[in-house]
PDB file of C-alpha atoms and ligand atoms in Angstrom:
ATOM      1  CA  MET Z   3      23.513 -66.207  63.889  1.00 62.00           C
ATOM      2  CA  SER Z   4      24.106 -63.117  61.852  1.00 73.00           C
ATOM      3  CA  LYS Z   5      27.250 -62.830  59.755  1.00 83.00           C
ATOM      4  CA  GLU Z   6      29.763 -60.389  61.150  1.00 91.00           C
ATOM      5  CA  VAL Z   7      29.903 -57.290  58.975  1.00 96.00           C
ATOM      6  CA  LYS Z   8      33.190 -55.482  58.412  1.00 97.00           C
ATOM      7  CA  LEU Z   9      33.014 -52.167  56.591  1.00 97.00           C
ATOM      8  CA  PHE Z  10      36.172 -50.339  57.517  1.00 97.00           C
ATOM      9  CA  TYR Z  11      39.643 -51.452  56.527  1.00 98.00           C
ATOM     10  CA  SER Z  12      42.993 -49.945  57.385  1.00 98.00           C
ATOM     11  CA  ARG Z  13      45.296 -48.612  54.660  1.00 98.00           C
ATOM     12  CA  ASP Z  14      47.482 -51.679  55.046  1.00 98.00           C
ATOM     13  CA  GLU Z  15      44.511 -54.061  54.865  1.00 98.00           C
ATOM     14  CA  MET Z  16      43.257 -52.306  51.730  1.00 98.00           C
ATOM     15  CA  LEU Z  17      46.704 -52.556  50.134  1.00 98.00           C
ATOM     16  CA  GLN Z  18      46.929 -56.274  50.918  1.00 98.00           C
ATOM     17  CA  LEU Z  19      43.364 -57.006  49.756  1.00 98.00           C
ATOM     18  CA  ASN Z  20      43.919 -55.068  46.529  1.00 98.00           C
ATOM     19  CA  LYS Z  21      47.207 -56.871  45.840  1.00 98.00           C
ATOM     20  CA  GLN Z  22      45.494 -60.200  46.477  1.00 98.00           C
ATOM     21  CA  LYS Z  23      42.561 -59.321  44.198  1.00 98.00           C
ATOM     22  CA  LEU Z  24      44.941 -58.279  41.421  1.00 98.00           C
ATOM     23  CA  LEU Z  25      46.997 -61.466  41.814  1.00 98.00           C
ATOM     24  CA  GLU Z  26      43.835 -63.569  41.466  1.00 97.00           C
ATOM     25  CA  ARG Z  27      43.499 -61.893  38.058  1.00 97.00           C
ATOM     26  CA  GLY Z  28      47.158 -62.380  37.107  1.00 97.00           C
ATOM     27  CA  VAL Z  29      48.425 -58.873  37.851  1.00 98.00           C
ATOM     28  CA  ASN Z  30      51.201 -57.911  40.276  1.00 98.00           C
ATOM     29  CA  VAL Z  31      52.556 -54.586  41.503  1.00 98.00           C
ATOM     30  CA  ASP Z  32      55.622 -54.846  39.251  1.00 98.00           C
ATOM     31  CA  ASP Z  33      53.449 -55.195  36.148  1.00 98.00           C
ATOM     32  CA  ILE Z  34      51.807 -51.862  36.997  1.00 98.00           C
ATOM     33  CA  ALA Z  35      55.023 -50.136  38.110  1.00 98.00           C
ATOM     34  CA  LYS Z  36      56.678 -51.030  34.774  1.00 98.00           C
ATOM     35  CA  ILE Z  37      53.976 -49.216  32.825  1.00 98.00           C
ATOM     36  CA  ALA Z  38      54.308 -46.178  35.100  1.00 98.00           C
ATOM     37  CA  TYR Z  39      58.093 -46.260  34.695  1.00 98.00           C
ATOM     38  CA  ASN Z  40      57.995 -46.578  30.900  1.00 97.00           C
ATOM     39  CA  GLN Z  41      55.543 -43.723  30.603  1.00 97.00           C
ATOM     40  CA  GLN Z  42      57.454 -41.369  32.884  1.00 96.00           C
ATOM     41  CA  ALA Z  43      60.873 -42.293  31.423  1.00 96.00           C
ATOM     42  CA  ARG Z  44      59.755 -40.637  28.162  1.00 95.00           C
ATOM     43  CA  TYR Z  45      59.702 -37.261  29.943  1.00 93.00           C
ATOM     44  CA  ASN Z  46      62.178 -37.650  32.778  1.00 90.00           C
ATOM     45  CA  PRO Z  47      65.602 -39.245  32.493  1.00 89.00           C
ATOM     46  CA  ASN Z  48      65.853 -39.614  36.312  1.00 85.00           C
ATOM     47  CA  VAL Z  49      62.876 -41.822  37.019  1.00 95.00           C
ATOM     48  CA  ASP Z  50      63.512 -44.099  39.956  1.00 96.00           C
ATOM     49  CA  TYR Z  51      61.840 -47.490  39.465  1.00 98.00           C
ATOM     50  CA  ASP Z  52      61.487 -48.027  43.240  1.00 98.00           C
ATOM     51  CA  GLU Z  53      59.543 -44.772  43.425  1.00 97.00           C
ATOM     52  CA  CYS Z  54      57.170 -46.207  40.788  1.00 98.00           C
ATOM     53  CA  VAL Z  55      56.637 -49.338  42.930  1.00 98.00           C
ATOM     54  CA  LYS Z  56      56.077 -47.215  46.058  1.00 98.00           C
ATOM     55  CA  SER Z  57      53.602 -45.016  44.173  1.00 98.00           C
ATOM     56  CA  VAL Z  58      51.594 -48.027  42.960  1.00 98.00           C
ATOM     57  CA  GLU Z  59      51.453 -49.364  46.530  1.00 98.00           C
ATOM     58  CA  LYS Z  60      50.417 -46.011  47.926  1.00 98.00           C
ATOM     59  CA  ILE Z  61      47.593 -45.722  45.394  1.00 98.00           C
ATOM     60  CA  LEU Z  62      46.472 -49.296  46.130  1.00 98.00           C
ATOM     61  CA  SER Z  63      46.093 -48.383  49.810  1.00 98.00           C
ATOM     62  CA  LEU Z  64      43.568 -45.561  49.219  1.00 98.00           C
ATOM     63  CA  ARG Z  65      39.923 -46.114  50.171  1.00 98.00           C
ATOM     64  CA  ASP Z  66      38.377 -44.808  46.933  1.00 98.00           C
ATOM     65  CA  ILE Z  67      40.735 -46.978  44.894  1.00 98.00           C
ATOM     66  CA  PHE Z  68      39.955 -49.953  47.126  1.00 98.00           C
ATOM     67  CA  HIS Z  69      36.236 -49.582  46.411  1.00 98.00           C
ATOM     68  CA  LEU Z  70      36.707 -49.082  42.654  1.00 98.00           C
ATOM     69  CA  LEU Z  71      39.146 -51.968  42.268  1.00 98.00           C
ATOM     70  CA  GLN Z  72      37.185 -54.428  44.404  1.00 98.00           C
ATOM     71  CA  LEU Z  73      33.941 -53.571  42.588  1.00 98.00           C
ATOM     72  CA  GLY Z  74      35.426 -53.525  39.085  1.00 98.00           C
ATOM     73  CA  VAL Z  75      37.122 -56.900  39.469  1.00 98.00           C
ATOM     74  CA  GLU Z  76      33.920 -58.423  40.847  1.00 98.00           C
ATOM     75  CA  ILE Z  77      31.969 -57.074  37.842  1.00 98.00           C
ATOM     76  CA  ASP Z  78      34.479 -58.833  35.547  1.00 98.00           C
ATOM     77  CA  ARG Z  79      34.199 -62.087  37.505  1.00 98.00           C
ATOM     78  CA  LEU Z  80      30.387 -62.031  37.503  1.00 98.00           C
ATOM     79  CA  THR Z  81      30.420 -61.243  33.775  1.00 98.00           C
ATOM     80  CA  GLU Z  82      32.666 -64.289  33.192  1.00 97.00           C
ATOM     81  CA  GLU Z  83      30.180 -66.388  35.129  1.00 98.00           C
ATOM     82  CA  GLY Z  84      27.263 -64.997  33.100  1.00 98.00           C
ATOM     83  CA  MET Z  85      25.597 -63.626  36.227  1.00 98.00           C
ATOM     84  CA  PHE Z  86      24.145 -60.381  34.849  1.00 98.00           C
ATOM     85  CA  LYS Z  87      20.639 -60.324  33.435  1.00 98.00           C
ATOM     86  CA  GLY Z  88      19.654 -58.382  30.334  1.00 98.00           C
ATOM     87  CA  PRO Z  89      21.691 -56.800  27.528  1.00 98.00           C
ATOM     88  CA  ILE Z  90      24.505 -55.571  29.779  1.00 98.00           C
ATOM     89  CA  GLN Z  91      25.826 -59.160  30.174  1.00 98.00           C
ATOM     90  CA  ASP Z  92      26.734 -59.499  26.495  1.00 97.00           C
ATOM     91  CA  ILE Z  93      27.865 -55.879  26.195  1.00 97.00           C
ATOM     92  CA  MET Z  94      30.362 -56.262  29.060  1.00 97.00           C
ATOM     93  CA  ARG Z  95      31.390 -59.778  27.976  1.00 96.00           C
ATOM     94  CA  ALA Z  96      32.205 -58.436  24.493  1.00 95.00           C
ATOM     95  CA  ASP Z  97      34.130 -55.457  25.964  1.00 95.00           C
ATOM     96  CA  LEU Z  98      32.167 -53.320  23.536  1.00 95.00           C
ATOM     97  CA  GLY Z  99      34.153 -50.292  22.369  1.00 93.00           C
ATOM     98  CA  VAL Z 100      31.331 -47.810  22.977  1.00 96.00           C
ATOM     99  CA  PHE Z 101      30.645 -49.109  26.511  1.00 97.00           C
ATOM    100  CA  GLY Z 102      32.464 -46.456  28.511  1.00 96.00           C
ATOM    101  CA  ILE Z 103      31.682 -47.291  32.138  1.00 98.00           C
ATOM    102  CA  ASP Z 104      35.030 -49.070  32.548  1.00 97.00           C
ATOM    103  CA  GLU Z 105      36.768 -45.895  31.336  1.00 97.00           C
ATOM    104  CA  ILE Z 106      34.773 -43.906  33.918  1.00 97.00           C
ATOM    105  CA  PHE Z 107      36.303 -46.120  36.624  1.00 98.00           C
ATOM    106  CA  GLY Z 108      39.733 -45.467  35.081  1.00 98.00           C
ATOM    107  CA  LEU Z 109      39.217 -41.709  34.814  1.00 98.00           C
ATOM    108  CA  ASP Z 110      38.038 -41.531  38.403  1.00 98.00           C
ATOM    109  CA  ILE Z 111      41.182 -43.298  39.597  1.00 98.00           C
ATOM    110  CA  ALA Z 112      43.450 -41.142  37.400  1.00 98.00           C
ATOM    111  CA  ARG Z 113      41.672 -37.983  38.649  1.00 97.00           C
ATOM    112  CA  LEU Z 114      43.526 -38.441  41.934  1.00 95.00           C
ATOM    113  CA  TYR Z 115      46.414 -36.787  40.095  1.00 96.00           C
ATOM    114  CA  GLY Z 116      44.411 -34.133  38.261  1.00 97.00           C
ATOM    115  CA  ALA Z 117      44.326 -33.327  34.571  1.00 97.00           C
ATOM    116  CA  ILE Z 118      47.792 -34.774  33.959  1.00 97.00           C
ATOM    117  CA  GLY Z 119      46.761 -38.025  35.628  1.00 98.00           C
ATOM    118  CA  GLN Z 120      43.779 -38.232  33.310  1.00 98.00           C
ATOM    119  CA  THR Z 121      45.725 -37.461  30.128  1.00 98.00           C
ATOM    120  CA  ASN Z 122      48.339 -40.011  31.206  1.00 98.00           C
ATOM    121  CA  PHE Z 123      45.523 -42.544  31.574  1.00 98.00           C
ATOM    122  CA  GLY Z 124      44.284 -41.655  28.076  1.00 97.00           C
ATOM    123  CA  ASP Z 125      47.777 -42.303  26.740  1.00 98.00           C
ATOM    124  CA  ILE Z 126      47.991 -45.738  28.418  1.00 98.00           C
ATOM    125  CA  ASP Z 127      44.452 -46.585  27.295  1.00 96.00           C
ATOM    126  CA  VAL Z 128      45.249 -45.790  23.653  1.00 95.00           C
ATOM    127  CA  ASN Z 129      48.854 -47.048  23.505  1.00 96.00           C
ATOM    128  CA  LYS Z 130      48.329 -50.271  25.410  1.00 95.00           C
ATOM    129  CA  GLN Z 131      51.547 -51.856  26.668  1.00 93.00           C
ATOM    130  CA  GLY Z 132      52.668 -54.663  28.958  1.00 97.00           C
ATOM    131  CA  ILE Z 133      50.026 -56.025  31.311  1.00 98.00           C
ATOM    132  CA  VAL Z 134      47.346 -53.639  29.978  1.00 98.00           C
ATOM    133  CA  ALA Z 135      47.832 -54.998  26.442  1.00 97.00           C
ATOM    134  CA  LYS Z 136      47.777 -58.578  27.773  1.00 97.00           C
ATOM    135  CA  LEU Z 137      44.585 -58.049  29.804  1.00 98.00           C
ATOM    136  CA  ASN Z 138      42.861 -56.409  26.875  1.00 96.00           C
ATOM    137  CA  HIS Z 139      43.942 -59.182  24.500  1.00 96.00           C
ATOM    138  CA  ASP Z 140      43.031 -62.050  26.863  1.00 96.00           C
ATOM    139  CA  GLY Z 141      39.662 -60.519  27.714  1.00 96.00           C
ATOM    140  CA  LYS Z 142      38.777 -60.164  24.058  1.00 93.00           C
ATOM    141  CA  SER Z 143      40.092 -63.534  22.827  1.00 93.00           C
ATOM    142  CA  ASN Z 144      40.141 -66.077  25.709  1.00 94.00           C
ATOM    143  CA  TYR Z 145      36.434 -66.724  26.162  1.00 92.00           C
ATOM    144  CA  PRO Z 146      34.932 -66.593  28.791  1.00 92.00           C
ATOM    145  CA  GLN Z 147      37.657 -64.462  30.373  1.00 95.00           C
ATOM    146  CA  CYS Z 148      36.518 -60.875  30.963  1.00 98.00           C
ATOM    147  CA  ASN Z 149      38.912 -58.040  31.791  1.00 98.00           C
ATOM    148  CA  THR Z 150      36.630 -55.220  30.711  1.00 98.00           C
ATOM    149  CA  PHE Z 151      37.028 -53.262  33.959  1.00 98.00           C
ATOM    150  CA  LEU Z 152      40.410 -54.595  35.025  1.00 98.00           C
ATOM    151  CA  ASP Z 153      42.436 -53.267  32.082  1.00 98.00           C
ATOM    152  CA  ASP Z 154      41.206 -49.722  32.770  1.00 98.00           C
ATOM    153  CA  ILE Z 155      41.722 -50.011  36.522  1.00 98.00           C
ATOM    154  CA  VAL Z 156      45.285 -51.258  36.046  1.00 98.00           C
ATOM    155  CA  GLY Z 157      46.051 -48.633  33.360  1.00 98.00           C
ATOM    156  CA  ALA Z 158      44.677 -45.869  35.565  1.00 98.00           C
ATOM    157  CA  ILE Z 159      46.695 -46.959  38.611  1.00 98.00           C
ATOM    158  CA  ALA Z 160      49.807 -46.926  36.389  1.00 98.00           C
ATOM    159  CA  ALA Z 161      48.888 -43.435  35.118  1.00 98.00           C
ATOM    160  CA  ALA Z 162      48.320 -42.157  38.657  1.00 98.00           C
ATOM    161  CA  ALA Z 163      51.648 -43.655  39.792  1.00 98.00           C
ATOM    162  CA  SER Z 164      53.477 -42.158  36.815  1.00 98.00           C
ATOM    163  CA  THR Z 165      51.992 -38.728  37.580  1.00 98.00           C
ATOM    164  CA  ARG Z 166      52.865 -39.028  41.272  1.00 97.00           C
ATOM    165  CA  VAL Z 167      56.472 -39.796  40.327  1.00 97.00           C
ATOM    166  CA  ALA Z 168      56.535 -36.704  38.074  1.00 96.00           C
ATOM    167  CA  GLN Z 169      55.338 -34.626  41.022  1.00 95.00           C
ATOM    168  CA  ILE Z 170      58.048 -36.039  43.268  1.00 94.00           C
ATOM    169  CA  ILE Z 171      60.687 -35.204  40.630  1.00 93.00           C
ATOM    170  CA  SER Z 172      59.264 -31.639  40.398  1.00 92.00           C
ATOM    171  CA  GLU Z 173      59.448 -31.333  44.176  1.00 92.00           C
ATOM    172  CA  ASP Z 174      63.079 -32.491  44.151  1.00 90.00           C
ATOM    173  CA  GLU Z 175      63.886 -29.936  41.446  1.00 89.00           C
ATOM    174  CA  ALA Z 176      62.258 -27.157  43.470  1.00 92.00           C
ATOM    175  CA  ALA Z 177      64.273 -28.133  46.541  1.00 95.00           C
ATOM    176  CA  LYS Z 178      67.539 -27.656  44.603  1.00 90.00           C
ATOM    177  CA  LYS Z 179      66.841 -23.997  43.857  1.00 73.00           C
TER     178      LYS Z 179
HETATM  179 MG1  LIG X  26      38.168 -51.852  29.444  1.00 85.34          MG
END
């Protein structure tokens, strides 16, 4: 009997599957929303934390993000289990600084919110805080744990959420005029 193949998921299914995948790796929506909030609070005194949570959830329900997150987390898991053949296994396991494919995943997620999304991702990537700092630290020091892709995926979702919140605030400002 052939295995039933499911290729298409609803927005709600993708949100739930992404939340579940993140939780398996010790990350929850609040962890990501806090980074988005802290970043945006530097520019906007009126940031609404609930809007940050809603933005993270919206981003987690998008198909492109679903594919990137599900794939990136599986790459980390397989790396932990030593499943890759050839030099890439050790390069990913070490989270080598000049290996930039994880950043490509991050930039692609952040690109949802244009140039500002991408510069916000760069900021989070350089000034690691909260869960991003923890993932980066644990991946580098708790062998065999590997968070090479996850820290960028989480940072980029936070950057996208932060940029979305900035756009909502801009929209609210425009509506006042
Ligand atoms: Mg990384």
